[in-house]
Amino acid sequence: MSSEVIVVRIYIHEAEQGRRTNLQQEILTLLHDQQRVKGVTVFRGIAGFGASGAVHAADLLRLTVDLPVVIEFYDEPQVAQAAMKLLNGLVPGGHVVWWPANCADLSQDRPNP
């Protein structure tokens, strides 16, 4: 058995500031406390660049670390869409992608011993 969900991926960098604190923390607080989405994972990249072309990379020559961060979450369509509305204005334009997916409940497919 499976259910329809929306997967949302947000692209930021770790030093990016939100309205009050670090943007990553603001997004996590919003998703956890306000929307209570089913699951969130934060990925920290070792290198990346965006539209500006500025490369953010982890290497010994750089004194500051400002690596790319991807925040990914999923939930039922209405919950994910409500969360994306709250992210509007907080996350820079063009930094959120989403797609529909199916969430499998594999426990339903297992035979009983």
PDB file of C-alpha atoms in Angstrom:
ATOM      1  CA  MET A   1       0.000   0.000   0.000  1.00  0.00           C
ATOM      2  CA  SER A   2       1.253   3.503  -0.747  1.00  0.00           C
ATOM      3  CA  SER A   3       0.105   7.070  -0.310  1.00  0.00           C
ATOM      4  CA  GLU A   4       0.737  10.165  -2.383  1.00  0.00           C
ATOM      5  CA  VAL A   5       3.173  12.713  -0.971  1.00  0.00           C
ATOM      6  CA  ILE A   6       5.051  15.759  -2.185  1.00  0.00           C
ATOM      7  CA  VAL A   7       8.833  15.825  -1.819  1.00  0.00           C
ATOM      8  CA  VAL A   8      10.321  19.306  -1.414  1.00  0.00           C
ATOM      9  CA  ARG A   9      13.999  20.191  -1.744  1.00  0.00           C
ATOM     10  CA  ILE A  10      15.405  23.552  -0.613  1.00  0.00           C
ATOM     11  CA  TYR A  11      18.849  24.780  -1.702  1.00  0.00           C
ATOM     12  CA  ILE A  12      20.673  27.276   0.545  1.00  0.00           C
ATOM     13  CA  HIS A  13      24.163  27.746   1.963  1.00  0.00           C
ATOM     14  CA  GLU A  14      25.023  27.303   5.615  1.00  0.00           C
ATOM     15  CA  ALA A  15      25.981  30.915   6.385  1.00  0.00           C
ATOM     16  CA  GLU A  16      22.761  32.307   4.910  1.00  0.00           C
ATOM     17  CA  GLN A  17      20.773  34.402   7.358  1.00  0.00           C
ATOM     18  CA  GLY A  18      17.023  34.320   7.775  1.00  0.00           C
ATOM     19  CA  ARG A  19      14.812  36.948   9.347  1.00  0.00           C
ATOM     20  CA  ARG A  20      16.016  36.363  12.910  1.00  0.00           C
ATOM     21  CA  THR A  21      18.651  33.630  12.911  1.00  0.00           C
ATOM     22  CA  ASN A  22      20.442  31.225  10.602  1.00  0.00           C
ATOM     23  CA  LEU A  23      18.173  30.385   7.647  1.00  0.00           C
ATOM     24  CA  GLN A  24      18.653  26.638   8.031  1.00  0.00           C
ATOM     25  CA  GLN A  25      17.484  26.796  11.646  1.00  0.00           C
ATOM     26  CA  GLU A  26      14.494  28.971  10.761  1.00  0.00           C
ATOM     27  CA  ILE A  27      13.418  26.504   8.071  1.00  0.00           C
ATOM     28  CA  LEU A  28      13.790  23.517  10.413  1.00  0.00           C
ATOM     29  CA  THR A  29      11.813  25.295  13.138  1.00  0.00           C
ATOM     30  CA  LEU A  30       9.052  26.159  10.681  1.00  0.00           C
ATOM     31  CA  LEU A  31       8.835  22.596   9.344  1.00  0.00           C
ATOM     32  CA  HIS A  32       9.015  20.969  12.786  1.00  0.00           C
ATOM     33  CA  ASP A  33       7.056  23.303  15.042  1.00  0.00           C
ATOM     34  CA  GLN A  34       4.562  24.981  12.730  1.00  0.00           C
ATOM     35  CA  GLN A  35       3.872  22.426   9.985  1.00  0.00           C
ATOM     36  CA  ARG A  36       4.904  19.202  11.730  1.00  0.00           C
ATOM     37  CA  VAL A  37       5.905  17.567   8.451  1.00  0.00           C
ATOM     38  CA  LYS A  38       6.499  13.800   8.380  1.00  0.00           C
ATOM     39  CA  GLY A  39      10.232  13.914   7.799  1.00  0.00           C
ATOM     40  CA  VAL A  40      13.106  16.321   7.183  1.00  0.00           C
ATOM     41  CA  THR A  41      16.719  15.631   6.258  1.00  0.00           C
ATOM     42  CA  VAL A  42      19.504  18.195   5.937  1.00  0.00           C
ATOM     43  CA  PHE A  43      22.394  17.387   3.602  1.00  0.00           C
ATOM     44  CA  ARG A  44      25.651  19.368   3.791  1.00  0.00           C
ATOM     45  CA  GLY A  45      27.521  19.404   0.505  1.00  0.00           C
ATOM     46  CA  ILE A  46      31.271  19.421   0.045  1.00  0.00           C
ATOM     47  CA  ALA A  47      31.086  21.828  -2.893  1.00  0.00           C
ATOM     48  CA  GLY A  48      28.613  23.682  -5.046  1.00  0.00           C
ATOM     49  CA  PHE A  49      27.712  26.890  -6.838  1.00  0.00           C
ATOM     50  CA  GLY A  50      24.566  28.748  -7.721  1.00  0.00           C
ATOM     51  CA  ALA A  51      23.476  31.386 -10.213  1.00  0.00           C
ATOM     52  CA  SER A  52      26.237  33.791  -9.136  1.00  0.00           C
ATOM     53  CA  GLY A  53      28.887  31.229 -10.090  1.00  0.00           C
ATOM     54  CA  ALA A  54      30.698  31.625  -6.753  1.00  0.00           C
ATOM     55  CA  VAL A  55      32.042  28.222  -5.751  1.00  0.00           C
ATOM     56  CA  HIS A  56      31.521  27.186  -2.131  1.00  0.00           C
ATOM     57  CA  ALA A  57      33.833  24.296  -1.287  1.00  0.00           C
ATOM     58  CA  ALA A  58      35.413  22.530   1.663  1.00  0.00           C
ATOM     59  CA  ASP A  59      39.173  22.669   1.353  1.00  0.00           C
ATOM     60  CA  LEU A  60      42.165  23.530   3.487  1.00  0.00           C
ATOM     61  CA  LEU A  61      42.808  26.865   1.749  1.00  0.00           C
ATOM     62  CA  ARG A  62      39.539  28.448   2.843  1.00  0.00           C
ATOM     63  CA  LEU A  63      39.340  29.903   6.333  1.00  0.00           C
ATOM     64  CA  THR A  64      35.575  30.301   6.373  1.00  0.00           C
ATOM     65  CA  VAL A  65      33.176  27.487   5.707  1.00  0.00           C
ATOM     66  CA  ASP A  66      30.009  28.334   3.818  1.00  0.00           C
ATOM     67  CA  LEU A  67      29.036  25.063   2.218  1.00  0.00           C
ATOM     68  CA  PRO A  68      25.894  24.249   0.251  1.00  0.00           C
ATOM     69  CA  VAL A  69      23.010  22.822   2.257  1.00  0.00           C
ATOM     70  CA  VAL A  70      20.008  20.903   0.928  1.00  0.00           C
ATOM     71  CA  ILE A  71      16.950  20.570   3.152  1.00  0.00           C
ATOM     72  CA  GLU A  72      14.523  17.906   1.995  1.00  0.00           C
ATOM     73  CA  PHE A  73      11.114  17.062   3.407  1.00  0.00           C
ATOM     74  CA  TYR A  74       7.955  15.228   2.403  1.00  0.00           C
ATOM     75  CA  ASP A  75       4.353  14.998   3.506  1.00  0.00           C
ATOM     76  CA  GLU A  76       0.815  14.719   2.226  1.00  0.00           C
ATOM     77  CA  PRO A  77       0.158  17.229  -0.580  1.00  0.00           C
ATOM     78  CA  GLN A  78      -1.902  19.672   1.492  1.00  0.00           C
ATOM     79  CA  VAL A  79       0.681  19.762   4.317  1.00  0.00           C
ATOM     80  CA  ALA A  80       3.651  20.140   1.933  1.00  0.00           C
ATOM     81  CA  GLN A  81       1.889  22.905  -0.009  1.00  0.00           C
ATOM     82  CA  ALA A  82       1.063  24.770   3.222  1.00  0.00           C
ATOM     83  CA  ALA A  83       4.720  24.492   4.263  1.00  0.00           C
ATOM     84  CA  MET A  84       5.869  25.856   0.894  1.00  0.00           C
ATOM     85  CA  LYS A  85       3.556  28.856   1.344  1.00  0.00           C
ATOM     86  CA  LEU A  86       5.229  29.579   4.702  1.00  0.00           C
ATOM     87  CA  LEU A  87       8.657  29.303   3.047  1.00  0.00           C
ATOM     88  CA  ASN A  88       7.663  31.930   0.476  1.00  0.00           C
ATOM     89  CA  GLY A  89       9.594  35.103   1.282  1.00  0.00           C
ATOM     90  CA  LEU A  90      11.930  33.251   3.653  1.00  0.00           C
ATOM     91  CA  VAL A  91      13.817  31.186   1.063  1.00  0.00           C
ATOM     92  CA  PRO A  92      15.305  32.980  -1.974  1.00  0.00           C
ATOM     93  CA  GLY A  93      13.308  32.624  -5.191  1.00  0.00           C
ATOM     94  CA  GLY A  94      14.218  29.670  -7.371  1.00  0.00           C
ATOM     95  CA  HIS A  95      15.745  27.700  -4.474  1.00  0.00           C
ATOM     96  CA  VAL A  96      12.803  25.345  -3.872  1.00  0.00           C
ATOM     97  CA  VAL A  97      11.929  22.397  -6.095  1.00  0.00           C
ATOM     98  CA  TRP A  98       9.213  19.821  -5.533  1.00  0.00           C
ATOM     99  CA  TRP A  99       7.683  16.765  -7.126  1.00  0.00           C
ATOM    100  CA  PRO A 100       4.904  14.268  -6.390  1.00  0.00           C
ATOM    101  CA  ALA A 101       5.927  10.835  -5.145  1.00  0.00           C
ATOM    102  CA  ASN A 102       4.481   7.709  -3.600  1.00  0.00           C
ATOM    103  CA  CYS A 103       5.313   6.747  -0.030  1.00  0.00           C
ATOM    104  CA  ALA A 104       5.280   2.984   0.355  1.00  0.00           C
ATOM    105  CA  ASP A 105       4.116   1.368   3.573  1.00  0.00           C
ATOM    106  CA  LEU A 106       6.261  -1.727   3.297  1.00  0.00           C
ATOM    107  CA  SER A 107       5.024  -3.106   6.614  1.00  0.00           C
ATOM    108  CA  GLN A 108       1.691  -3.793   4.891  1.00  0.00           C
ATOM    109  CA  ASP A 109       3.377  -5.913   2.210  1.00  0.00           C
ATOM    110  CA  ARG A 110       5.225  -8.267   4.554  1.00  0.00           C
ATOM    111  CA  PRO A 111       3.788 -11.732   5.082  1.00  0.00           C
ATOM    112  CA  ASN A 112       2.881 -12.599   8.650  1.00  0.00           C
ATOM    113  CA  PRO A 113       5.158 -15.280  10.197  1.00  0.00           C
TER     114      PRO A 113
END
